Short mmCIF file of C-alpha atoms and ligand atoms in Angstrom, two decimals:
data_model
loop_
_atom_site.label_atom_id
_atom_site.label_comp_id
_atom_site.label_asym_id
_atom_site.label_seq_id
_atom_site.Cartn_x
_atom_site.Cartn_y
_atom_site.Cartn_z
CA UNK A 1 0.00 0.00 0.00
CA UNK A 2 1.32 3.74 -0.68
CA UNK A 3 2.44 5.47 2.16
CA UNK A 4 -0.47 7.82 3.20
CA UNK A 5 0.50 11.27 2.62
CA UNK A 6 0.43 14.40 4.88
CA UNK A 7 1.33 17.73 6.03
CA UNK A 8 1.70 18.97 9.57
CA UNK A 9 0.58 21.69 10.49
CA UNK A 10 3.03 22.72 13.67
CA UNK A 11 3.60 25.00 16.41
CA UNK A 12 6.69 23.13 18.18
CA UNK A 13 7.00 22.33 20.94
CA UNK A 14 8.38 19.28 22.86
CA UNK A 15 5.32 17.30 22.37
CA UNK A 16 5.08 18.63 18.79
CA UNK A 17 8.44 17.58 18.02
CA UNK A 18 8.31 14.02 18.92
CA UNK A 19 4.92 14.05 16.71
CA UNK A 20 6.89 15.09 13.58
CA UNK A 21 9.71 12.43 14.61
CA UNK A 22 7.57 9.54 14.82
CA UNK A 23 5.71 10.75 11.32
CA UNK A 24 9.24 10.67 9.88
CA UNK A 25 10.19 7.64 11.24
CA UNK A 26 6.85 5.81 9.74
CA UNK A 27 6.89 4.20 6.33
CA UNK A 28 3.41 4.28 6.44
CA UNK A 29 3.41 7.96 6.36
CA UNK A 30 4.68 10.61 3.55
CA UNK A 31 5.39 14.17 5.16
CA UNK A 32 5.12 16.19 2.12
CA UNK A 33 6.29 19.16 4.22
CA UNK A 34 5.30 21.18 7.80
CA UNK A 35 3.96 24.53 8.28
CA UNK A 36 4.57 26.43 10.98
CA UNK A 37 1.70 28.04 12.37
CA UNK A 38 2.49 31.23 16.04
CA UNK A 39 1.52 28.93 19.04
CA UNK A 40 3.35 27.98 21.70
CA UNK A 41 6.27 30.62 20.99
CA UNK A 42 6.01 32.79 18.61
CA UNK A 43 6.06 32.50 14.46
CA UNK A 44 10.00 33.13 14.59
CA UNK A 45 10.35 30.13 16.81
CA UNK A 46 8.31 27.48 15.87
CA UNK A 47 9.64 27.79 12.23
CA UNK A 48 13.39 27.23 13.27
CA UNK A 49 12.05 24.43 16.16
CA UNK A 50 10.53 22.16 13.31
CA UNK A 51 13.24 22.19 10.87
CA UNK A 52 15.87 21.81 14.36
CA UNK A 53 12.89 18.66 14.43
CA UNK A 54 13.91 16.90 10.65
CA UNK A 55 17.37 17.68 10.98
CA UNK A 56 17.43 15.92 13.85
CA UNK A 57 15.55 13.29 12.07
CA UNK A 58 17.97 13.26 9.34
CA UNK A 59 15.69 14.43 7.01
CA UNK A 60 16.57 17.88 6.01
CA UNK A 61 14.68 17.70 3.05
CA UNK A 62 11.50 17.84 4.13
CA UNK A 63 10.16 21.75 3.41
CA UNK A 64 9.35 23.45 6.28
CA UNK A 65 7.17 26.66 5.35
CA UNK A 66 6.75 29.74 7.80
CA UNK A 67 3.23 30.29 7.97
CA UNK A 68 0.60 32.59 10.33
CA UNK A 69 2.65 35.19 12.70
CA UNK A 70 -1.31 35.64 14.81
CA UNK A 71 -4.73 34.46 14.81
CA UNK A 72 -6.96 35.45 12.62
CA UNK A 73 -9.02 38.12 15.19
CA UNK A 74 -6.88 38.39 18.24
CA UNK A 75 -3.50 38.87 19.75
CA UNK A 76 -0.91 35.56 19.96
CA UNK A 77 -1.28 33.88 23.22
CA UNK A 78 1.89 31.60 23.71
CA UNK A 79 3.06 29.24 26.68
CA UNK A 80 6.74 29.40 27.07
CA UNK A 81 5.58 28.74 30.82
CA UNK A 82 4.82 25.22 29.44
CA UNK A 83 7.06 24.34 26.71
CA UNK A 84 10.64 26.58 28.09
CA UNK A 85 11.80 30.54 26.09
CA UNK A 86 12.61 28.57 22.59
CA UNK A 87 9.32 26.29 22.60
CA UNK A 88 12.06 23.29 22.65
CA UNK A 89 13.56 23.72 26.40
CA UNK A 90 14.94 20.44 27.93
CA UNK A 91 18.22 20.00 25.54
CA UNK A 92 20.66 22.51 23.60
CA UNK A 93 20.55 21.46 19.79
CA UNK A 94 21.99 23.05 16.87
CA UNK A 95 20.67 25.53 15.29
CA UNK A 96 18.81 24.79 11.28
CA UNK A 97 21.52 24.16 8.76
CA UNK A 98 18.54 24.50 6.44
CA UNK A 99 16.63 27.32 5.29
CA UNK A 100 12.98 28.04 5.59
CA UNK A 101 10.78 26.90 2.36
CA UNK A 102 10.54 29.59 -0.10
CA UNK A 103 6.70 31.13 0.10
CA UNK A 104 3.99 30.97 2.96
CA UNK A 105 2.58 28.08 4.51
CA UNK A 106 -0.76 28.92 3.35
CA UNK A 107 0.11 29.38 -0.27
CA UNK A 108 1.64 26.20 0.54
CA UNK A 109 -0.98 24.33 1.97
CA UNK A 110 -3.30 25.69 -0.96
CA UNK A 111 -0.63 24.53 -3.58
CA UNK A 112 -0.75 20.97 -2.28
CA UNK A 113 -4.18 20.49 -1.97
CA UNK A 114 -5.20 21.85 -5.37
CA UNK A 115 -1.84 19.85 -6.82
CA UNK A 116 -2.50 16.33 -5.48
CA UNK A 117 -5.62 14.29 -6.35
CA UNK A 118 -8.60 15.12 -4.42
CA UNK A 119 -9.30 13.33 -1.04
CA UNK A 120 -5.29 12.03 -0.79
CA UNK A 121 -3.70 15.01 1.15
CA UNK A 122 -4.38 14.30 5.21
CA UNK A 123 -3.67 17.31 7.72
CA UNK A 124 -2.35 16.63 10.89
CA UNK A 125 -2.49 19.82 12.87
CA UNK A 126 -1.17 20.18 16.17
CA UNK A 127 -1.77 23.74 17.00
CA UNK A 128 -3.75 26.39 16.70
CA UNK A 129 -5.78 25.86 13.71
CA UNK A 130 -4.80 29.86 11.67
CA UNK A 131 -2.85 28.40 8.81
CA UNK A 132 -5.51 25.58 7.96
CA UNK A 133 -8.67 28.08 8.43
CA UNK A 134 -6.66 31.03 6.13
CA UNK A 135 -6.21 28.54 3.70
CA UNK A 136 -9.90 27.51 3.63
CA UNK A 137 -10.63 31.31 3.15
CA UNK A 138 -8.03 31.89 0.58
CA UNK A 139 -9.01 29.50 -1.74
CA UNK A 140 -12.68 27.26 -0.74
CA UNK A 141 -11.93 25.03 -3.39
CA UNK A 142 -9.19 23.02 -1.49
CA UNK A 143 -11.77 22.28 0.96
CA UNK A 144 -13.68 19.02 -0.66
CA UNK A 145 -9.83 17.88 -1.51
CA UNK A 146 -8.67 17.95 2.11
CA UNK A 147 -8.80 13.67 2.78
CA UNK A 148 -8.79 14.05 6.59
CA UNK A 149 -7.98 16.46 9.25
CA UNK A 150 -6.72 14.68 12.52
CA UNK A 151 -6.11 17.61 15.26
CA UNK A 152 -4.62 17.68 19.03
CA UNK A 153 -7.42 20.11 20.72
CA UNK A 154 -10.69 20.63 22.72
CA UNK A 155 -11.86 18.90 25.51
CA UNK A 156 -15.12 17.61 26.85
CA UNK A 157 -14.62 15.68 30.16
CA UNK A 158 -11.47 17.20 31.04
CA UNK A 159 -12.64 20.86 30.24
CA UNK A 160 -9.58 22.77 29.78
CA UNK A 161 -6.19 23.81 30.06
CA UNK A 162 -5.04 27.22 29.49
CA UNK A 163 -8.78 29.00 31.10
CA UNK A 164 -10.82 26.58 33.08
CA UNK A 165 -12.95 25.69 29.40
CA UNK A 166 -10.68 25.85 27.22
CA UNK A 167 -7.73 23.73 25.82
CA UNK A 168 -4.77 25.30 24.22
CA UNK A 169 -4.75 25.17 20.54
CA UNK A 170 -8.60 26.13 20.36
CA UNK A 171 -8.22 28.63 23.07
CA UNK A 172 -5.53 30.48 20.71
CA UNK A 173 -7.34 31.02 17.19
CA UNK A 174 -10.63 30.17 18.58
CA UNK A 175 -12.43 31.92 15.29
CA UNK A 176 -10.22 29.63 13.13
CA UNK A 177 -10.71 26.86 14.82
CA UNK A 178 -14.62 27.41 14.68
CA UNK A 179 -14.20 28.02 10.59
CA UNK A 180 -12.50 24.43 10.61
CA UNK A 181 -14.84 22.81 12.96
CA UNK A 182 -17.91 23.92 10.35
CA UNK A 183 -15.87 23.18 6.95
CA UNK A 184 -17.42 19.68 6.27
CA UNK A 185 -14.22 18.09 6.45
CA UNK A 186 -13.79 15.10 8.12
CA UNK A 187 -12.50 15.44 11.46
CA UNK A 188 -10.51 13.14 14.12
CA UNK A 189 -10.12 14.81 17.57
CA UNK A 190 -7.93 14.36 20.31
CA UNK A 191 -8.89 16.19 23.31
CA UNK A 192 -7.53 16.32 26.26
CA UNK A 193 -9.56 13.52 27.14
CA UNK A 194 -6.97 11.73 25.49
CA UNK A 195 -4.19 13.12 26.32
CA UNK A 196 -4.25 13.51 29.98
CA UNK A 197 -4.53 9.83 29.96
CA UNK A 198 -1.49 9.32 27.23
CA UNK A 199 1.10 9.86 30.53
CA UNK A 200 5.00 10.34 30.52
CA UNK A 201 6.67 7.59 32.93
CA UNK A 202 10.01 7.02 34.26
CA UNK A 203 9.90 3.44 32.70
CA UNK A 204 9.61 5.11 29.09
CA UNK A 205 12.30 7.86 29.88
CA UNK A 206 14.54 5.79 30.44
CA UNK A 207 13.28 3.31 27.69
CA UNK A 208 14.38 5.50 25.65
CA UNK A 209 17.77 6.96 27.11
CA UNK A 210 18.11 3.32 26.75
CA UNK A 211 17.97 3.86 22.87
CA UNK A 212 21.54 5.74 23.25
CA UNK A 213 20.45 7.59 20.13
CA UNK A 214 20.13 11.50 19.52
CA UNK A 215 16.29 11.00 18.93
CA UNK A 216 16.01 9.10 22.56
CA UNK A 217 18.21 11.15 24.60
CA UNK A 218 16.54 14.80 22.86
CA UNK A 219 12.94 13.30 23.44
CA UNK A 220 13.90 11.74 26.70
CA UNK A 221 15.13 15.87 28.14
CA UNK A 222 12.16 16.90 26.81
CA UNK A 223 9.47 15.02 28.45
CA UNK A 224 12.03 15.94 31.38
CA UNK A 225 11.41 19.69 31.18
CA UNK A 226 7.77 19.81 30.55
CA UNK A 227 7.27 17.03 33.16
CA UNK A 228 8.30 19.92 35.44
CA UNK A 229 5.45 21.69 34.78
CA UNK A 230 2.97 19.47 34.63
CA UNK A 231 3.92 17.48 37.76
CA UNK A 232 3.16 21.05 39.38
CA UNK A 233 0.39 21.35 38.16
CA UNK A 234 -1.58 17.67 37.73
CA UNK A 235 0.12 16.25 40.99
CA UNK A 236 1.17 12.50 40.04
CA UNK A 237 4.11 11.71 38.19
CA UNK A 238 4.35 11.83 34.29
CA UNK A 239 2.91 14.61 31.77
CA UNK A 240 0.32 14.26 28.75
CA UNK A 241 2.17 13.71 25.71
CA UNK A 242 -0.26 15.60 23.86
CA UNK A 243 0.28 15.28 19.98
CA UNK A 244 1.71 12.41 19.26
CA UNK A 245 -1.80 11.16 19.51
CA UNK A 246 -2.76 12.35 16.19
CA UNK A 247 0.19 10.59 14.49
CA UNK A 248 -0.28 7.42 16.39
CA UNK A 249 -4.06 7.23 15.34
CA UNK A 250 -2.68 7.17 11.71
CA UNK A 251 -0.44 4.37 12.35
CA UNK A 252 -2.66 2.57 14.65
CA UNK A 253 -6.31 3.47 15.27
CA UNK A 254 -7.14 0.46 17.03
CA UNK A 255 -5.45 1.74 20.31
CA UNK A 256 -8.13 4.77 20.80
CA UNK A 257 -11.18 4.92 21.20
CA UNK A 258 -14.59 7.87 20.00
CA UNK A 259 -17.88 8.69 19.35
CA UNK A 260 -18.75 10.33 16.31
CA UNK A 261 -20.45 13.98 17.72
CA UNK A 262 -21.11 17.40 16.93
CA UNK A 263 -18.50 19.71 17.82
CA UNK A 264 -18.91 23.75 17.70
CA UNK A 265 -16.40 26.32 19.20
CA UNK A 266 -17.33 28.68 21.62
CA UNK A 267 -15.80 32.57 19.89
CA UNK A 268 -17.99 35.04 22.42
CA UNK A 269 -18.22 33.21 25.57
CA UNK A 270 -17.55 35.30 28.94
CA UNK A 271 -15.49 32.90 30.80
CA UNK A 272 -15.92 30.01 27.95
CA UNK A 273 -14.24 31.47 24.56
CA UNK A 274 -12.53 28.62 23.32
CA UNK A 275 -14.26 26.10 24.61
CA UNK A 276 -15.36 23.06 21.71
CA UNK A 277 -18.51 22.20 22.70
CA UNK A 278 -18.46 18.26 22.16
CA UNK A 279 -22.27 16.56 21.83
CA UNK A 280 -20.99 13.55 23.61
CA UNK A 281 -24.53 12.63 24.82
CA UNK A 282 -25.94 13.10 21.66
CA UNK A 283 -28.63 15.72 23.58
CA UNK A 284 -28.77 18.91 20.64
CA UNK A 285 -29.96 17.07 17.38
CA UNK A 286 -26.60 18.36 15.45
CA UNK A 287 -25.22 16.60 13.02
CA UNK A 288 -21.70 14.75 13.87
CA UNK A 289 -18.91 16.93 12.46
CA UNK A 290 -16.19 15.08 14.31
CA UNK A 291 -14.90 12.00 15.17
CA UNK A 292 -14.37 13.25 19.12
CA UNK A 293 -11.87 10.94 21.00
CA UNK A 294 -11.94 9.81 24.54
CA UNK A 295 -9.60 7.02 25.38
CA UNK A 296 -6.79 5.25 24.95
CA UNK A 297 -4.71 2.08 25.51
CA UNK A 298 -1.83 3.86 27.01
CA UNK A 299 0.68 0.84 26.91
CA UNK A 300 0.05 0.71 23.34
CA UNK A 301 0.76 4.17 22.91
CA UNK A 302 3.72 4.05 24.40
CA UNK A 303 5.16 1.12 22.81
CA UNK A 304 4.28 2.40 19.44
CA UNK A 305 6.29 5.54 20.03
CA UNK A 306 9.55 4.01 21.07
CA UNK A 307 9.53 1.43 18.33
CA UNK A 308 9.08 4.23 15.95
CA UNK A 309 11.69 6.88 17.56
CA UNK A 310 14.08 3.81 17.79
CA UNK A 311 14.02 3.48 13.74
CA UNK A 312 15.86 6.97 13.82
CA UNK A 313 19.35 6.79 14.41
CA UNK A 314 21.49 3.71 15.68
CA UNK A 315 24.14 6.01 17.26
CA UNK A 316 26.23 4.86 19.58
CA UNK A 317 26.11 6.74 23.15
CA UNK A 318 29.18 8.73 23.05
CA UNK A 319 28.56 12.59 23.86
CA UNK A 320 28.54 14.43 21.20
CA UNK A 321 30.74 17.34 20.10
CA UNK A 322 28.74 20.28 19.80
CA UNK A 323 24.65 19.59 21.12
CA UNK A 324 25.59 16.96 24.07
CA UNK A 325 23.58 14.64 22.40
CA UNK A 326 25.26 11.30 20.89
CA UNK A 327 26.56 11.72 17.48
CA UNK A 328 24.37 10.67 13.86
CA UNK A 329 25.14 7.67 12.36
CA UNK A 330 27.65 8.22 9.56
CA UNK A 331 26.34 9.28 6.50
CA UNK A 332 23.29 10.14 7.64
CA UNK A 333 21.81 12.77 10.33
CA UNK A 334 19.11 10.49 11.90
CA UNK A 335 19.59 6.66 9.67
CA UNK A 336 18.44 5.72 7.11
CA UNK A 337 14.48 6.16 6.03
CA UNK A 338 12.99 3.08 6.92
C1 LIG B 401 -1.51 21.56 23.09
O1 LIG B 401 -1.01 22.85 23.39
C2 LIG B 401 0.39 22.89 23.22
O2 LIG B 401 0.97 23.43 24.35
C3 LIG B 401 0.85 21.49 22.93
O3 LIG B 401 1.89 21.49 21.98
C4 LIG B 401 -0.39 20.81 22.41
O4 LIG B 401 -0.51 20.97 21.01
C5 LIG B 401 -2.03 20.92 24.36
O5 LIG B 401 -3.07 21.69 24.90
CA1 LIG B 402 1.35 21.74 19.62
#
């Protein structure tokens, strides 16, 4: 079967990054490039944190395109208080060697759509949903095209994150987030639902410092600093690895589970803007938009990401020169493409 093919949409990020690393690490999967979208730091910053993400990888190549600097209505809310000042606290790594992709994300993410047969192109988006919802305005016409879009955002059960309704991503670009909500695509959401139940643990850390690669010691001081945070916060030990989710739902749906409900986003709320406002009962007579997420088999999870950030790299543990990280294999940043 042809590797499905797909374009993330990205606002890195720790959890962000080890999304795009397990994409790149999956045969399964063709990353025909990542936008960048203003997030969790700042347009400037997620645009040099996901190409520091493919070099990593090994896989310069892939295009990374600079995309939305704001939301679509309101100022940029970030969270360095989550994810560190670069968006990528936990580990010092080189800076790109690569240059941004000529052009803007959205022209991008137009380009594609209208380019590739209809109903092939997937979009995984893992932030705040402005570059998806300004290419919907810009050009309607890639909208019956788009195969799939499979999102980190909302909440039902677990409410919110950033205000006491509302999670993150949606919280940010709440307008473009409600424009993607109503497009008619077809949606798969993780919420934090999810998420909060997808949990960091010391066995995995040091699973994967175990790996005595460059991908397993930079995802293992990641997890590290955000842990931080969320241990503060949560009480308990680990911390939701948030997007992964929507990568590992590509590569193996069987280990979550949904209900197909309507979904609309709160935009004038009081106390609730941002909120997604998930028909899980079934109670309003709305159509289902979304395919709305709610569990998952954690071990599976788990498992699935360290076989898959394993594939990258076969260093040896030796410190590294430069990054403190052990060095790529030779002739090749990350290993070879599986
Ligand atoms: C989401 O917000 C960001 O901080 C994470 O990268 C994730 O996409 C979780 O609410
Ligand atoms: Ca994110």
């Amino acid at each position: 079967m042809s590797p499905r093919r797909i374009i993330i949409d990205t606002d890195p990020g720790q959890d962000d990054a080890v999304a795009i690393l397990v994409a790149l690490a999956s045969p399964e999967l063709e990353v025909l490039g990542l936008t960048a979208v203003a997030g969790n730091v700042p347009l400037a910053l997620t645009a040099r944190n996901a190409r520091i993400v493919c070099e990593l990888a090994g896989r310069p190549d892939i295009p990374v395109f600079a995309g939305c600097d704001r939301p679509l209505a309101r100022a940029l809310v970030t969270a360095e208080h989550v994810h560190g000042r670069t968006g990528l606290d936990g580990i010092a790594l080189p800076e790109p060697g690569v240059a941004l992709a000529e052009g803007h994300a959205v022209d991008f993410l137009v380009a594609t759509l209208l380019r590739e047969p209809a109903g092939t192109v997937t979009l995984v988006a893992i932030g705040p949903l402005t570059n998806i919802a300004a290419a919907f305005r810009a050009a309607p016409a890639v909208i019956p095209r788009v195969r799939e879009i499979v999102l980190m955002g909302g909440a039902y059960f677990e409410v919110g994150n950033i205000t006491p309704a509302a999670e993150f991503n949606i919280y940010v670009d709440p307008e473009a987030a409600a424009e993607v909500f109503a497009s008619g695509v077809p949606l798969t959401v993780m919420p934090l639902d999810v998420t909060h139940k997808a949990l960091t643990s010391a066995a995995w850390l040091a699973a994967l410092r175990g790996l005595g690669t460059r991908v397993g010691t930079a995802v293992a001081s990641w997890c590290d600093f955000f842990e931080r945070f969320d241990r503060a916060k949560y009480g308990g030990s680990g911390a939701p690895l948030h997007d992964p989710c929507t990568v590992a739902w590509l590569l193996r749906p069987e280990l979550f589970r949904g209900r197909h409900v309507n979904v609309v986003i709160e935009t004038e709320g009081t106390f609730t803007t941002g909120m997604t406002v998930a028909d899980w009962w079934r109670v309003s007579g709305r159509p289902a938009n979304a395919h709305f997420m709610g569990g998952v088999d954690r071990d599976g999870y788990f498992a699935l990401l360290t076989e898959r950030l394993a594939r990258l790299g076969a260093a040896p543990a030796r410190p590294g020169p430069e990054d403190g990280l052990p060095p790529p294999p030779v002739g090749a940043g990350g290993g070879p493409r599986p």
